[in-house]
Amino acid sequence: MIQGQQVEELGIVLPGDKIEHPDLESNWDSICVGPGLSCKNGAVNATRAGRLKMSSKNKKYIFYVDSHCKRYIPQAGEFVIGVITRRLGYNYLIDIGASGFVTITDLIFENYSKKNIQHLYLGDLIYGQLFATNNYREPEFVPLDIPKVSVGIAPLPRDGIMFHVPLHVARLLIDPSITLLETIGKKTDFTLVVGYNGRVWLHSEDINDVVTIMNNVMMLEIFSPQELRRKLSCS
């Protein structure tokens, strides 16, 4: 979820359903067809079952199907958490939970030289953004600096824990209109990094808080954010 976007739910769709919306007819030049939809001969159809949603920002509209799935399909502009699986010379092979891998090189790190080289190891977690995704080459992955977590484009600290959630749960956690994490933050201090690929990195000083926060986040697969927030407020 990009800051400033507004998301509107348009209903439930099934594979093959034709998508009809006034903006698809009048504002075609400002429309982007996202995951779960296909465009052919000017018609937009659903390719999987789920909730049809439209996000808008600055008169730009993105239509997509929000469904329960665990296999991540790379999309340009999305933030993900990757795992370093192999080193090839100056390059690193990174798993982002998709059908293929992405590659980064030592040269992308700030002030790179042999004296201050940023050493990365197998199993390290890297947070970054995807660019230029298409069907003919691997996605372009750019690591990012996270304030108070990783400085100078470094891996996520090893004193945290990573766990997996379904993709729709990850999108809920990123959605700025969902205040569940703010409710949890009133009771304990923690740091949470969420990737659109369903990977969540969590750090807290108390291991009991880590377990509690993990359980609360994973309960989003069953309960709505409003129901879960009410349960937390009463506990």
Short mmCIF file of C-alpha atoms in Angstrom, two decimals:
data_model
loop_
_atom_site.label_atom_id
_atom_site.label_comp_id
_atom_site.label_asym_id
_atom_site.label_seq_id
_atom_site.Cartn_x
_atom_site.Cartn_y
_atom_site.Cartn_z
CA MET A 1 0.00 0.00 0.00
CA ILE A 2 1.48 3.32 -1.05
CA GLN A 3 0.94 6.26 1.26
CA GLY A 4 -1.98 8.42 0.15
CA GLN A 5 -3.79 5.69 -1.74
CA GLN A 6 -7.49 5.11 -1.19
CA VAL A 7 -8.82 1.57 -1.55
CA GLU A 8 -12.41 0.74 -2.43
CA GLU A 9 -13.85 -2.77 -2.37
CA LEU A 10 -16.10 -3.48 -5.36
CA GLY A 11 -17.38 -6.96 -4.56
CA ILE A 12 -16.61 -10.65 -5.10
CA VAL A 13 -15.49 -11.96 -8.49
CA LEU A 14 -14.91 -15.43 -9.94
CA PRO A 15 -12.58 -16.51 -12.78
CA GLY A 16 -14.05 -15.40 -16.11
CA ASP A 17 -16.23 -12.62 -14.69
CA LYS A 18 -16.25 -9.46 -16.77
CA ILE A 19 -15.26 -6.40 -14.78
CA GLU A 20 -17.55 -3.43 -15.32
CA HIS A 21 -16.90 -0.05 -13.73
CA PRO A 22 -17.51 3.54 -14.91
CA ASP A 23 -13.79 4.38 -14.67
CA LEU A 24 -12.94 1.49 -16.99
CA GLU A 25 -15.01 3.15 -19.69
CA SER A 26 -14.24 6.84 -19.17
CA ASN A 27 -10.68 6.94 -17.77
CA TRP A 28 -8.95 4.12 -19.64
CA ASP A 29 -5.70 6.09 -20.02
CA SER A 30 -5.33 6.36 -16.23
CA ILE A 31 -6.21 2.71 -15.48
CA CYS A 32 -3.76 -0.01 -14.44
CA VAL A 33 -4.87 -3.66 -14.41
CA GLY A 34 -3.27 -5.46 -11.47
CA PRO A 35 -2.98 -9.05 -10.18
CA GLY A 36 -5.93 -11.35 -10.74
CA LEU A 37 -7.18 -9.53 -13.85
CA SER A 38 -6.47 -9.78 -17.56
CA CYS A 39 -7.16 -7.33 -20.37
CA LYS A 40 -7.93 -8.56 -23.88
CA ASN A 41 -9.64 -6.77 -26.76
CA GLY A 42 -10.60 -3.90 -24.46
CA ALA A 43 -12.37 -6.16 -21.94
CA VAL A 44 -11.16 -6.79 -18.39
CA ASN A 45 -11.86 -10.22 -16.90
CA ALA A 46 -11.03 -11.88 -13.59
CA THR A 47 -8.52 -14.74 -13.66
CA ARG A 48 -8.98 -15.83 -10.05
CA ALA A 49 -11.56 -15.70 -7.28
CA GLY A 50 -11.41 -13.02 -4.61
CA ARG A 51 -12.40 -9.49 -3.67
CA LEU A 52 -12.22 -6.95 -6.47
CA LYS A 53 -10.60 -3.75 -5.22
CA MET A 54 -9.70 -0.39 -6.71
CA SER A 55 -6.95 1.83 -5.34
CA SER A 56 -6.72 5.43 -6.45
CA LYS A 57 -4.18 8.21 -6.07
CA ASN A 58 -3.74 11.43 -8.05
CA LYS A 59 -6.46 10.35 -10.51
CA LYS A 60 -4.64 7.07 -11.21
CA TYR A 61 -6.64 3.87 -10.69
CA ILE A 62 -5.43 0.32 -10.08
CA PHE A 63 -7.89 -2.57 -10.26
CA TYR A 64 -6.86 -5.91 -8.73
CA VAL A 65 -8.24 -9.06 -7.12
CA ASP A 66 -7.35 -9.56 -3.46
CA SER A 67 -7.43 -13.31 -2.88
CA HIS A 68 -6.12 -15.91 -0.46
CA CYS A 69 -2.85 -17.18 -1.89
CA LYS A 70 0.70 -17.87 -0.77
CA ARG A 71 2.60 -17.87 -4.07
CA TYR A 72 3.83 -14.34 -4.64
CA ILE A 73 3.70 -12.82 -8.13
CA PRO A 74 6.22 -9.94 -8.41
CA GLN A 75 4.71 -6.53 -9.10
CA ALA A 76 6.68 -3.38 -9.86
CA GLY A 77 6.75 -0.90 -6.99
CA GLU A 78 6.03 -3.40 -4.23
CA PHE A 79 8.25 -3.81 -1.17
CA VAL A 80 9.39 -7.33 -0.29
CA ILE A 81 11.64 -9.21 2.12
CA GLY A 82 14.17 -11.47 0.41
CA VAL A 83 16.43 -14.23 1.69
CA ILE A 84 19.99 -14.56 0.40
CA THR A 85 20.38 -18.12 -0.87
CA ARG A 86 23.65 -18.05 -2.83
CA ARG A 87 26.63 -15.90 -3.72
CA LEU A 88 28.05 -15.85 -7.25
CA GLY A 89 31.19 -13.71 -7.34
CA TYR A 90 30.03 -10.17 -6.59
CA ASN A 91 26.37 -11.13 -7.02
CA TYR A 92 23.82 -12.47 -4.56
CA LEU A 93 20.89 -14.71 -5.46
CA ILE A 94 17.80 -13.73 -3.46
CA ASP A 95 14.59 -15.68 -2.90
CA ILE A 96 11.49 -13.47 -2.66
CA GLY A 97 8.95 -16.30 -2.55
CA ALA A 98 8.13 -16.12 -6.26
CA SER A 99 8.68 -18.68 -9.02
CA GLY A 100 12.13 -17.23 -9.75
CA PHE A 101 14.95 -15.42 -7.98
CA VAL A 102 16.28 -11.87 -8.08
CA THR A 103 19.94 -10.82 -8.13
CA ILE A 104 21.81 -7.94 -6.52
CA THR A 105 25.47 -6.99 -6.68
CA ASP A 106 27.95 -5.52 -4.20
CA LEU A 107 28.14 -2.41 -6.37
CA ILE A 108 24.67 -1.22 -5.31
CA PHE A 109 25.75 -0.58 -1.73
CA GLU A 110 26.56 2.95 -0.65
CA ASN A 111 30.25 4.00 -0.73
CA TYR A 112 31.26 0.56 -1.97
CA SER A 113 34.98 -0.29 -1.85
CA LYS A 114 37.09 -3.26 -0.83
CA LYS A 115 37.74 -1.61 2.54
CA ASN A 116 34.14 -1.01 3.56
CA ILE A 117 32.45 -3.85 1.67
CA GLN A 118 29.08 -4.84 3.13
CA HIS A 119 29.36 -8.57 3.84
CA LEU A 120 26.18 -10.55 3.32
CA TYR A 121 25.78 -14.19 4.25
CA LEU A 122 23.49 -17.05 3.34
CA GLY A 123 20.20 -16.69 5.19
CA ASP A 124 20.45 -12.91 5.63
CA LEU A 125 17.20 -11.01 5.15
CA ILE A 126 17.11 -8.07 2.74
CA TYR A 127 14.27 -5.54 2.50
CA GLY A 128 13.83 -3.78 -0.82
CA GLN A 129 11.60 -2.66 -3.67
CA LEU A 130 10.88 -4.29 -7.02
CA PHE A 131 11.19 -2.47 -10.33
CA ALA A 132 10.67 -3.40 -13.98
CA THR A 133 8.82 -6.70 -13.54
CA ASN A 134 7.78 -8.57 -16.70
CA ASN A 135 7.46 -12.09 -18.07
CA TYR A 136 10.77 -12.12 -19.93
CA ARG A 137 13.40 -11.37 -17.29
CA GLU A 138 13.86 -11.49 -13.55
CA PRO A 139 12.52 -8.55 -11.50
CA GLU A 140 14.89 -5.72 -10.66
CA PHE A 141 15.41 -5.60 -6.89
CA VAL A 142 16.77 -2.55 -5.03
CA PRO A 143 17.61 -2.92 -1.29
CA LEU A 144 16.41 -0.10 0.94
CA ASP A 145 17.62 1.51 4.14
CA ILE A 146 15.14 1.13 7.02
CA PRO A 147 15.48 3.85 9.70
CA LYS A 148 16.39 2.46 13.16
CA VAL A 149 16.51 -1.08 11.72
CA SER A 150 19.18 -1.33 9.01
CA VAL A 151 21.57 1.50 8.27
CA GLY A 152 23.36 1.97 4.96
CA ILE A 153 21.34 -0.66 3.12
CA ALA A 154 22.28 -3.55 5.41
CA PRO A 155 20.47 -6.84 6.09
CA LEU A 156 17.75 -6.91 8.69
CA PRO A 157 19.22 -7.52 12.17
CA ARG A 158 19.62 -11.15 13.14
CA ASP A 159 18.02 -10.63 16.56
CA GLY A 160 14.59 -10.50 14.90
CA ILE A 161 12.42 -13.32 13.63
CA MET A 162 10.77 -13.79 10.25
CA PHE A 163 7.47 -15.59 9.75
CA HIS A 164 5.05 -16.03 6.86
CA VAL A 165 1.46 -14.89 6.42
CA PRO A 166 -0.92 -15.19 3.44
CA LEU A 167 -0.57 -12.37 0.93
CA HIS A 168 -3.91 -10.79 1.79
CA VAL A 169 -2.86 -10.58 5.45
CA ALA A 170 0.36 -8.82 4.43
CA ARG A 171 -1.67 -6.27 2.47
CA LEU A 172 -3.89 -5.68 5.50
CA LEU A 173 -0.85 -5.00 7.67
CA ILE A 174 0.47 -2.49 5.12
CA ASP A 175 -2.89 -0.76 4.65
CA PRO A 176 -2.66 2.60 6.53
CA SER A 177 -6.39 2.50 7.28
CA ILE A 178 -5.95 -0.66 9.39
CA THR A 179 -4.96 0.41 12.92
CA LEU A 180 -4.37 -3.05 14.39
CA LEU A 181 -0.62 -2.54 14.80
CA GLU A 182 -1.24 0.79 16.53
CA THR A 183 -3.51 -1.01 19.00
CA ILE A 184 -0.82 -3.61 19.71
CA GLY A 185 1.80 -0.85 20.00
CA LYS A 186 -0.07 0.72 22.92
CA LYS A 187 0.71 -2.38 25.00
CA THR A 188 4.27 -3.24 23.98
CA ASP A 189 7.25 -1.91 22.03
CA PHE A 190 8.18 -3.74 18.84
CA THR A 191 9.50 -3.26 15.31
CA LEU A 192 7.67 -4.83 12.38
CA VAL A 193 8.72 -4.92 8.71
CA VAL A 194 6.16 -6.28 6.24
CA GLY A 195 6.73 -7.37 2.65
CA TYR A 196 4.02 -7.74 0.02
CA ASN A 197 5.39 -11.26 -0.53
CA GLY A 198 3.89 -12.43 2.77
CA ARG A 199 7.07 -12.25 4.86
CA VAL A 200 7.05 -10.41 8.16
CA TRP A 201 10.13 -9.52 10.23
CA LEU A 202 9.51 -8.87 13.92
CA HIS A 203 11.71 -7.71 16.78
CA SER A 204 10.88 -7.14 20.44
CA GLU A 205 12.98 -7.28 23.60
CA ASP A 206 10.59 -9.71 25.31
CA ILE A 207 10.20 -13.15 23.71
CA ASN A 208 6.70 -13.42 25.19
CA ASP A 209 5.72 -10.26 23.34
CA VAL A 210 7.15 -11.72 20.12
CA VAL A 211 4.95 -14.81 20.43
CA THR A 212 1.88 -12.73 21.31
CA ILE A 213 2.34 -10.33 18.38
CA MET A 214 2.93 -13.22 15.96
CA ASN A 215 -0.28 -14.90 17.10
CA ASN A 216 -2.26 -11.66 16.80
CA VAL A 217 -0.97 -11.00 13.28
CA MET A 218 -1.66 -14.55 12.12
CA MET A 219 -5.22 -14.34 13.49
CA LEU A 220 -5.96 -11.87 10.69
CA GLU A 221 -6.32 -14.94 8.48
CA ILE A 222 -9.48 -15.81 10.45
CA PHE A 223 -10.80 -12.57 11.94
CA SER A 224 -11.38 -9.19 10.35
CA PRO A 225 -9.16 -6.32 11.58
CA GLN A 226 -12.17 -4.78 13.35
CA GLU A 227 -13.02 -8.02 15.20
CA LEU A 228 -9.41 -8.58 16.22
CA ARG A 229 -9.00 -4.99 17.40
CA ARG A 230 -12.08 -5.35 19.62
CA LYS A 231 -10.67 -8.58 21.10
CA LEU A 232 -7.37 -6.85 21.88
CA SER A 233 -9.12 -3.85 23.43
CA CYS A 234 -11.06 -6.11 25.78
CA SER A 235 -8.04 -8.22 26.82
#
